[in-house]
Short mmCIF file of C-alpha atoms and ligand atoms in Angstrom, two decimals:
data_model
loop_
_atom_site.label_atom_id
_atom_site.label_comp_id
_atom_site.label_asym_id
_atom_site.label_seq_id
_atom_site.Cartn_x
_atom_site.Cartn_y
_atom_site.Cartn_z
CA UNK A 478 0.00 0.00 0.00
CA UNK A 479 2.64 2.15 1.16
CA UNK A 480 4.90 1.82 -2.80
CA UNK A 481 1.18 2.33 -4.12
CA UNK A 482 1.23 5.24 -2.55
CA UNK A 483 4.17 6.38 -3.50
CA UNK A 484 3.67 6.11 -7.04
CA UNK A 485 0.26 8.49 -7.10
CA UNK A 486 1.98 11.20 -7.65
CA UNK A 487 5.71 12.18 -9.09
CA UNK A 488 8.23 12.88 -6.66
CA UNK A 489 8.86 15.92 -8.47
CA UNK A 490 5.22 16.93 -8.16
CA UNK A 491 4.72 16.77 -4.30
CA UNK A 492 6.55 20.16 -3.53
CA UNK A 493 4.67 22.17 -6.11
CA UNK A 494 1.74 20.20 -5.28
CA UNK A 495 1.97 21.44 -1.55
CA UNK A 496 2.92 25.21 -2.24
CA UNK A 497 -0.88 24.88 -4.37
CA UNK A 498 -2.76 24.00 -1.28
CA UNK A 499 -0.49 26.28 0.96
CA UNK A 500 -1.91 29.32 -1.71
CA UNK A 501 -5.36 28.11 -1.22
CA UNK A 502 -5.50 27.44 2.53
CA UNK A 503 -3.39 30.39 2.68
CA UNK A 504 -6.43 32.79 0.50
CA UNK A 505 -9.42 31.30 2.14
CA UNK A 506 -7.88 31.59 5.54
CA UNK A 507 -7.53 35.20 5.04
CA UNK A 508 -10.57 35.88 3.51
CA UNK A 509 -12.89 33.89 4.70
CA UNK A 510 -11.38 32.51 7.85
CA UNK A 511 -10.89 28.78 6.93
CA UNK A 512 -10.64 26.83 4.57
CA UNK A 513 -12.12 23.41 4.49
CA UNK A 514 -15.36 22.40 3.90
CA UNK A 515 -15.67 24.94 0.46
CA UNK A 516 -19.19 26.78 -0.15
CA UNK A 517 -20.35 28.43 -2.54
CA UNK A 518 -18.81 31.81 -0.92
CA UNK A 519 -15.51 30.18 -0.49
CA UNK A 520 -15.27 29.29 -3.79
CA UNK A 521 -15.98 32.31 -5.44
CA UNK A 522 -13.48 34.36 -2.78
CA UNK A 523 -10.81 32.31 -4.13
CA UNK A 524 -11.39 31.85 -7.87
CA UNK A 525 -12.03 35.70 -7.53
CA UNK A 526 -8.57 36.20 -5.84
CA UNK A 527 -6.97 34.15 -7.99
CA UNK A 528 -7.93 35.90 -11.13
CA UNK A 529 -7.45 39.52 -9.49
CA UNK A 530 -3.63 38.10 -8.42
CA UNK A 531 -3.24 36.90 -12.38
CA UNK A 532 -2.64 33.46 -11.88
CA UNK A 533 -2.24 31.68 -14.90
CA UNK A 534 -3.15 28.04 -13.80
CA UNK A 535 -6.02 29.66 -11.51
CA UNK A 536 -8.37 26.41 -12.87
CA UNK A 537 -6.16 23.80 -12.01
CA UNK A 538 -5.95 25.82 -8.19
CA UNK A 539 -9.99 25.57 -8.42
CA UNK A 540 -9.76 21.87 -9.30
CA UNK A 541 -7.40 20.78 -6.13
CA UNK A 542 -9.42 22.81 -3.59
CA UNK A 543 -12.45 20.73 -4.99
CA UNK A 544 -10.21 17.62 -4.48
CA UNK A 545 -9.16 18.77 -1.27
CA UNK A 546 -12.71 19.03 -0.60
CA UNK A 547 -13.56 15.71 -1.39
CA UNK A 548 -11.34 13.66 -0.05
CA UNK A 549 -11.84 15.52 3.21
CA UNK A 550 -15.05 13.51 3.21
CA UNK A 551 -17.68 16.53 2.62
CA UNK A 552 -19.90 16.50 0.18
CA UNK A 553 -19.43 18.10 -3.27
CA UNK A 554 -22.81 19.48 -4.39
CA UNK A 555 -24.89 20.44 -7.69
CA UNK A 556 -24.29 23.64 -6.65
CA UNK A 557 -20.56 24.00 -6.37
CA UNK A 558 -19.84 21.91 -9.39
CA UNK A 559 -21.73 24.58 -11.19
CA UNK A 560 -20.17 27.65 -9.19
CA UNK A 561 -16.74 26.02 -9.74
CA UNK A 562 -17.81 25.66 -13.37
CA UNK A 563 -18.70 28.81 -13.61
CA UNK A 564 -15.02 29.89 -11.98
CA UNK A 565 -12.99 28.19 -13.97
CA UNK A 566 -14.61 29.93 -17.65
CA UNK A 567 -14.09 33.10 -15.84
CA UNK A 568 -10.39 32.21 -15.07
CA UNK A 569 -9.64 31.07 -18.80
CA UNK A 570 -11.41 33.57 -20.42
CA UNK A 571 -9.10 36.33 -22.22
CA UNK A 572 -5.74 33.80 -21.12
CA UNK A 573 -3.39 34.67 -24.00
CA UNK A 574 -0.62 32.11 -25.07
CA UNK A 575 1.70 31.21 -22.18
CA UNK A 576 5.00 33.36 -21.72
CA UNK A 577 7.66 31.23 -23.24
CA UNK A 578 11.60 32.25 -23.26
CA UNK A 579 13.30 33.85 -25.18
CA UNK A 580 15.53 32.37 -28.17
CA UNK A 581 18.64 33.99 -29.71
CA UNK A 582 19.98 32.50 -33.02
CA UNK A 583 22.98 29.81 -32.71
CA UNK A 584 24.78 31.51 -35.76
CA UNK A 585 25.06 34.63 -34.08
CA UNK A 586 26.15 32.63 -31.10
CA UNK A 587 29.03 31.54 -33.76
CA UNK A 588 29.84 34.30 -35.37
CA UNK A 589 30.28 36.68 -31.74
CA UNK A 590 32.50 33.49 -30.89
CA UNK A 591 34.48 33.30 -33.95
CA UNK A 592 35.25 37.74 -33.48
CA UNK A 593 36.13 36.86 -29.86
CA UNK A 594 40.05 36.28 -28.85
CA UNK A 595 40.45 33.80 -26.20
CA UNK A 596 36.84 31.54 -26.86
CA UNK A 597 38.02 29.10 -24.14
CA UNK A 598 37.92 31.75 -21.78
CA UNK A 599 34.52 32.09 -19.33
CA UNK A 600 33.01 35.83 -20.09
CA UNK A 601 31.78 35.76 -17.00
CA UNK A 602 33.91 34.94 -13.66
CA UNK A 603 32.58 31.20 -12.41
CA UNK A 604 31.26 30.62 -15.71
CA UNK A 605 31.46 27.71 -17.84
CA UNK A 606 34.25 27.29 -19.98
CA UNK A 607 34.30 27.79 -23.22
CA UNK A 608 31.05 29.76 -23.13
CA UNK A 609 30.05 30.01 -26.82
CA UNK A 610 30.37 26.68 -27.58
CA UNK A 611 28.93 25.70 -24.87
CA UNK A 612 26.00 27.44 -25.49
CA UNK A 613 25.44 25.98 -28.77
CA UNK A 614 25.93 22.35 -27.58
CA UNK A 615 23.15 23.30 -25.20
CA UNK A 616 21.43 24.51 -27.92
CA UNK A 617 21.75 21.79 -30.48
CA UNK A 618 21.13 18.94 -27.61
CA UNK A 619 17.87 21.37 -26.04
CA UNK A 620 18.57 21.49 -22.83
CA UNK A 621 17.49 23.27 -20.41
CA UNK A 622 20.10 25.67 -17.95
CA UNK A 623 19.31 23.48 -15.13
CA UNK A 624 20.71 19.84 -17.76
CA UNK A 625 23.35 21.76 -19.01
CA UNK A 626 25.01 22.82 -16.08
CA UNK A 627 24.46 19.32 -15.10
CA UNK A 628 25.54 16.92 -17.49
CA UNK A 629 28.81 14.87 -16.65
CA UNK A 630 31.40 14.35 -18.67
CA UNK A 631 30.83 10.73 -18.73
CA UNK A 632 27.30 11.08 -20.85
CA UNK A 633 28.96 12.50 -23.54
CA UNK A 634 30.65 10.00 -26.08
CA UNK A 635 32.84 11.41 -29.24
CA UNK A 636 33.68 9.27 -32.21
CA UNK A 637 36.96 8.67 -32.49
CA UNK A 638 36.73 11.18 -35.98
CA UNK A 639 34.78 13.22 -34.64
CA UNK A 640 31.65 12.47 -37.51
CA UNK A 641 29.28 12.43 -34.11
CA UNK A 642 29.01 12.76 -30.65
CA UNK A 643 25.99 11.42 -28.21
CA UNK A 644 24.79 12.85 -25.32
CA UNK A 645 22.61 10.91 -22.39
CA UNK A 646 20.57 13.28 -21.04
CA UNK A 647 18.97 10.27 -19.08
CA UNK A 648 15.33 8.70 -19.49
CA UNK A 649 17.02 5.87 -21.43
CA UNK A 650 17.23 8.30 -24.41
CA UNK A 651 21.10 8.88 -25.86
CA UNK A 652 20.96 11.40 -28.75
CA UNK A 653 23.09 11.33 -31.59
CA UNK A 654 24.00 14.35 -33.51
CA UNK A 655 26.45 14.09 -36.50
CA UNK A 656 29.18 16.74 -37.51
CA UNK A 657 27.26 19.51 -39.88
CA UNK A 658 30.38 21.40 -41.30
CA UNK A 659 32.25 20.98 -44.24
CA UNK A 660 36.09 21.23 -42.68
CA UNK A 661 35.93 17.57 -42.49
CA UNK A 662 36.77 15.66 -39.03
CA UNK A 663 39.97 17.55 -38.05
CA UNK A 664 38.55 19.92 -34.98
CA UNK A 665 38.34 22.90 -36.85
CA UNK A 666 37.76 26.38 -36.19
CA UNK A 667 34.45 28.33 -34.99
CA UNK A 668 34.69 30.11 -38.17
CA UNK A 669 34.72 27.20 -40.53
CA UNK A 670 32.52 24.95 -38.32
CA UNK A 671 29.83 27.87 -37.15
CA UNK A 672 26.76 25.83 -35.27
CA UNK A 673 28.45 21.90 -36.02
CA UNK A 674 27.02 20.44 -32.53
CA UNK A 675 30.29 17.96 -32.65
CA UNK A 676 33.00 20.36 -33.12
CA UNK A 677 31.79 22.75 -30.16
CA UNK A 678 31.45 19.79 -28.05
CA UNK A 679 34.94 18.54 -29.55
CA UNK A 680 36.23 21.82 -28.51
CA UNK A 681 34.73 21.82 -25.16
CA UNK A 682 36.07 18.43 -24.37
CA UNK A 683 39.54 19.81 -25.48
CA UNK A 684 39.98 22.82 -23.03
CA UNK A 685 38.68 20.41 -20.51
CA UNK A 686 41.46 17.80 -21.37
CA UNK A 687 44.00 21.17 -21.12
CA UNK A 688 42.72 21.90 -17.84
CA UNK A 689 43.05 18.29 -16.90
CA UNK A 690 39.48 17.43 -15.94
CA UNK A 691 38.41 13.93 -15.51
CA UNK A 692 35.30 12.67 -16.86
CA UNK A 693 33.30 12.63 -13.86
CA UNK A 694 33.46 16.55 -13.93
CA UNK A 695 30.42 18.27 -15.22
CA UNK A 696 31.14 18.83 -19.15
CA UNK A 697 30.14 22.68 -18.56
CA UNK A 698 32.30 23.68 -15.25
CA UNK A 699 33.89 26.43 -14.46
CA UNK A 700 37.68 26.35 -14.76
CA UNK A 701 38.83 24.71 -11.47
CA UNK A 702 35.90 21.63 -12.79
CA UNK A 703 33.55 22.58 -10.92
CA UNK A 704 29.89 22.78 -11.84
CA UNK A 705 28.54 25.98 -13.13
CA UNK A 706 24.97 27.23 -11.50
CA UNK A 707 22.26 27.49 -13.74
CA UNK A 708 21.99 31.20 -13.02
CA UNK A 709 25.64 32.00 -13.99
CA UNK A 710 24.57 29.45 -17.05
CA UNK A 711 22.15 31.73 -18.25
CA UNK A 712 24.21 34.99 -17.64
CA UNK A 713 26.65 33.50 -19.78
CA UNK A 714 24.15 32.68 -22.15
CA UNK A 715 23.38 36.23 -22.18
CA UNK A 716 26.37 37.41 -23.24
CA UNK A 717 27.27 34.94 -25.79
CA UNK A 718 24.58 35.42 -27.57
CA UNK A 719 23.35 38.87 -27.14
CA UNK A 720 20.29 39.01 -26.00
CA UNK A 721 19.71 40.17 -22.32
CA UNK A 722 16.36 38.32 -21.79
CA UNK A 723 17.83 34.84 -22.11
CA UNK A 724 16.73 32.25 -19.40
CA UNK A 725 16.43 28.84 -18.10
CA UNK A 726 14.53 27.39 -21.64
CA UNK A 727 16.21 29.76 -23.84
CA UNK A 728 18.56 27.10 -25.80
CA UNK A 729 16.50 24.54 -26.01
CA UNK A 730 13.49 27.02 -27.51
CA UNK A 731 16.52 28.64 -29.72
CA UNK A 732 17.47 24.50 -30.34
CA UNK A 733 14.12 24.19 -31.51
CA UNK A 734 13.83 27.06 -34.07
CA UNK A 735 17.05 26.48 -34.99
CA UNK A 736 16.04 22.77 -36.00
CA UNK A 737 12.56 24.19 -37.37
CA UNK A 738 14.57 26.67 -39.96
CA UNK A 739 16.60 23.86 -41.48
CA UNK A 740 13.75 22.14 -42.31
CA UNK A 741 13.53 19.51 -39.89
CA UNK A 742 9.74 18.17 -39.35
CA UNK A 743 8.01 19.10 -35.96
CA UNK A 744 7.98 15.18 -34.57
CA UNK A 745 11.68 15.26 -35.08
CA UNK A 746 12.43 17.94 -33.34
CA UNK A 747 9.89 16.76 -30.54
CA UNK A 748 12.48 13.50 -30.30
CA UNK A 749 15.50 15.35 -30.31
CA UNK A 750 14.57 17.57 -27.47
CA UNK A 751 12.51 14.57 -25.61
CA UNK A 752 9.34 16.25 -25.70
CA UNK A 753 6.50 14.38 -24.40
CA UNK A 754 4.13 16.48 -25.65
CA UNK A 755 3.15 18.74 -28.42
CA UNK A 756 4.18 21.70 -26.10
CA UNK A 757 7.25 21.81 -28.49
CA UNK A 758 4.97 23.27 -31.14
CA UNK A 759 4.72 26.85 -28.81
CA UNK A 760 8.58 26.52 -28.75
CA UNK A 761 9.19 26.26 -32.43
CA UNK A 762 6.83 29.65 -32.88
CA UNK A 763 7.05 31.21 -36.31
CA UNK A 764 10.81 29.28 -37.01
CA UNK A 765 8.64 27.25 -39.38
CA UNK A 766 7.30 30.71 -40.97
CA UNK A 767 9.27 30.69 -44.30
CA UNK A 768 8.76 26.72 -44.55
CA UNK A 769 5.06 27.87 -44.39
CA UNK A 770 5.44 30.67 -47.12
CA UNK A 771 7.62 28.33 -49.23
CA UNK A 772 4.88 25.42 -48.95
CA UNK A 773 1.85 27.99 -50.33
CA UNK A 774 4.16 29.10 -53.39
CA UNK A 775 3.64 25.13 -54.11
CA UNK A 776 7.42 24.26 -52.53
CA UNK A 777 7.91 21.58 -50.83
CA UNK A 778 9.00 22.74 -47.00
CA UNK A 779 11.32 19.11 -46.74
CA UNK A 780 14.53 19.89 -47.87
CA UNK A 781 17.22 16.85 -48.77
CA UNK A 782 18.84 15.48 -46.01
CA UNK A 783 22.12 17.67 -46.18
CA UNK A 784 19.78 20.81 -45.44
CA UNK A 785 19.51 18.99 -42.07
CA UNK A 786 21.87 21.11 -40.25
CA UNK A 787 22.86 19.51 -37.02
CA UNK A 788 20.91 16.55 -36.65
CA UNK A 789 21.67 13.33 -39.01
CA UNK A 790 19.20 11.13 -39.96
CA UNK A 791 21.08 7.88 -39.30
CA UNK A 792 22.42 9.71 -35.82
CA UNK A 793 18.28 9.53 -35.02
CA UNK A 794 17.47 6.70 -35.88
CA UNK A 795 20.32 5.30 -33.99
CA UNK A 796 19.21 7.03 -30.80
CA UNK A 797 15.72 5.47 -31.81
CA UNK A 798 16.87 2.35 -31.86
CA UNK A 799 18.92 2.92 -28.60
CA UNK A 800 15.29 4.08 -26.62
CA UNK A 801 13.41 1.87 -24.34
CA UNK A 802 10.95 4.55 -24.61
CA UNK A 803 7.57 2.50 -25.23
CA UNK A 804 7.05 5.12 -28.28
CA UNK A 805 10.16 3.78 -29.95
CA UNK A 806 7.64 2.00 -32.51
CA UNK A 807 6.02 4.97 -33.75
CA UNK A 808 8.46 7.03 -33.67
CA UNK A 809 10.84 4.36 -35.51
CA UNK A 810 7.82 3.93 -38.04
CA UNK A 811 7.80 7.64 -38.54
CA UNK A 812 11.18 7.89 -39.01
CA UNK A 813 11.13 5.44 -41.84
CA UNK A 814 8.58 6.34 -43.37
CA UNK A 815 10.24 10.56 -43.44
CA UNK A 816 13.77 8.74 -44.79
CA UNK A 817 12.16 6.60 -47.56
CA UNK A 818 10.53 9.85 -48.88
CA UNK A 819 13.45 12.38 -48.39
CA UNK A 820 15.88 9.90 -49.69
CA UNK A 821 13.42 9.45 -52.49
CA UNK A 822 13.77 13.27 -53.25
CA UNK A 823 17.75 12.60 -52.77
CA UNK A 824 17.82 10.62 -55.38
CA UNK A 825 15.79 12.31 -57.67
ZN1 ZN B 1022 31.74 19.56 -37.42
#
């Protein structure tokens, strides 16, 4: 009973979970003196406080004092459902889309790098190393701040000649991304290699080897190894790339655009960046814009496979095949059936 339990709700989930109730408990208590049993009074007080403080997930607030309710053994009426009906299409009404981050564009993150002097060096002092590359890894891989300040050394395997590199971000998901510039497999310069996801990370790897890190160090620490906050992360991030509104989901929503210009499909992007959801969609924004413009002149939006940019189709399907995700079947079906058609249009 207890491991049942357990499992009814995420680990991750209990603390926001109890900072909800501690909002509610925390409103009606104010305002109407207590909280539990909810009336029709109580209800209103708080879906109206709620609204007036601008909370965004004000209905799913409504829905766990109701469960509260419930489960304290009083009885939910007619009445309330309808009053908490009532609440929540008040709450939603008017709710534009959700604030998202910001994105900056990976190229400019390359060129700024490729004008800088000394790109090894952090720009800002307990920052990671090698900052600009960094930042694109992060980018090309879509993680968050909080994963790429976090990822060890030891997830990250390089081919020997440097064609691709794999990163385990965990949830039995290693992805593969193959080298996208045209200086071959010698490490090459920023300049020649501009957004390849392997030559950053080749580069990264190096200044770590010249600092004499060991794998167990996280891959983006500071220069004594250690690991870098996600705050001084994403003031790095600022300055690498420009843009002063960066934060903790602005590489992998600037991964995702990035991905989304070069012409690679939405679902693919989705499995790159381990979305579980279509959520990715809000990321991608208006990246697909000039896809869409080229796809109502009567072009087709799916480029050959060498417009791919970063990712490599065999590099996928490899990570597919890797996954003990149980979606590996569809998405390895999917995957086919996008290869058979864009090396179709190869060939052509
Ligand atoms: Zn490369």
């Amino acid at each position: 009973m207890q491991a049942l339990g357990n499992g009814f709700y995420a680990r991750t989930t209990q603390g926001p979970r109890a900072a909800v109730w501690l909002t509610i408990s925390g409103i009606l208590k104010r305002a109407c003196g207590g909280g539990l049993p909810l009336n029709e009074s109580k209800l209103l007080t708080l879906a109206a406080a709620l609204e007036e403080g601008g909370y965004r997930a004000a209905k799913s607030y409504l829905y766990r004092a109701k469960q509260k309710h419930v489960r304290g053994g009083f009885e939910w009426s007619e009445v309330l459902q309808d009053v908490l009906k009532l609440c929540v299409r008040s709450a939603s009404r008017g709710l534009g889309p959700g604030k998202t981050a910001n994105a900056f564009l990976l190229e400019n993150v390359a060129k700024r790098g490729a004008a800088g002097i000394n790109v090894a060096q952090p720009v800002i002092e307990g920052g990671p190393i090698a900052p600009f590359d960094a930042a694109i890894v992060a980018a090309a891989w879509m993680m968050r701040a909080l994963e790429a300040a976090s990822v060890l050394g030891e997830q990250v395997t390089m081919a020997h000649d440097f064609a691709e590199a794999t990163i385990d971000l965990g949830r039995g998901c290693p992805t593969s991304l193959r080298c996208s510039c045209k200086c071959g497999s010698a490490a090459g310069s920023l300049q020649e290699s501009g957004c390849c996801p392997v030559h950053t990370l080749a580069r990264i790897l190096e200044e770590r080897e010249s600092l004499g890190l060991e794998g167990k160090y996280c891959r983006l620490c500071n220069t004594s190894g250690h690991a870098v906050s996600s705050k001084k992360t994403i003031d790095s991030l600022r300055i690498v790339s420009g843009e002063s509104t960066c934060s903790e989901h602005s590489m992998r929503k600037a991964g995702a655009q990035y991905y989304a210009r070069k012409s690679v499909p939405l679902f693919l992007i989705q499995f790159i960046g381990r979305w579980g959801s279509l959520v990715v969609s809000q990321y991608v924004g208006n990246a697909f814009l000039e896809l869409a413009l080229k796809a109502s002149l009567g072009e087709s939006s799916l480029g050959p496979v060498s417009t791919w940019g970063g990712a490599s189709e065999s590099g996928l399907v490899r990570a597919a095949a890797k996954s003990d995700a149980p979606t590996d079947q569809a998405v390895l079906k999917a995957l086919e059936a996008w290869l058979n058609k864009a090396n179709a249009r190869v060939c052509e």
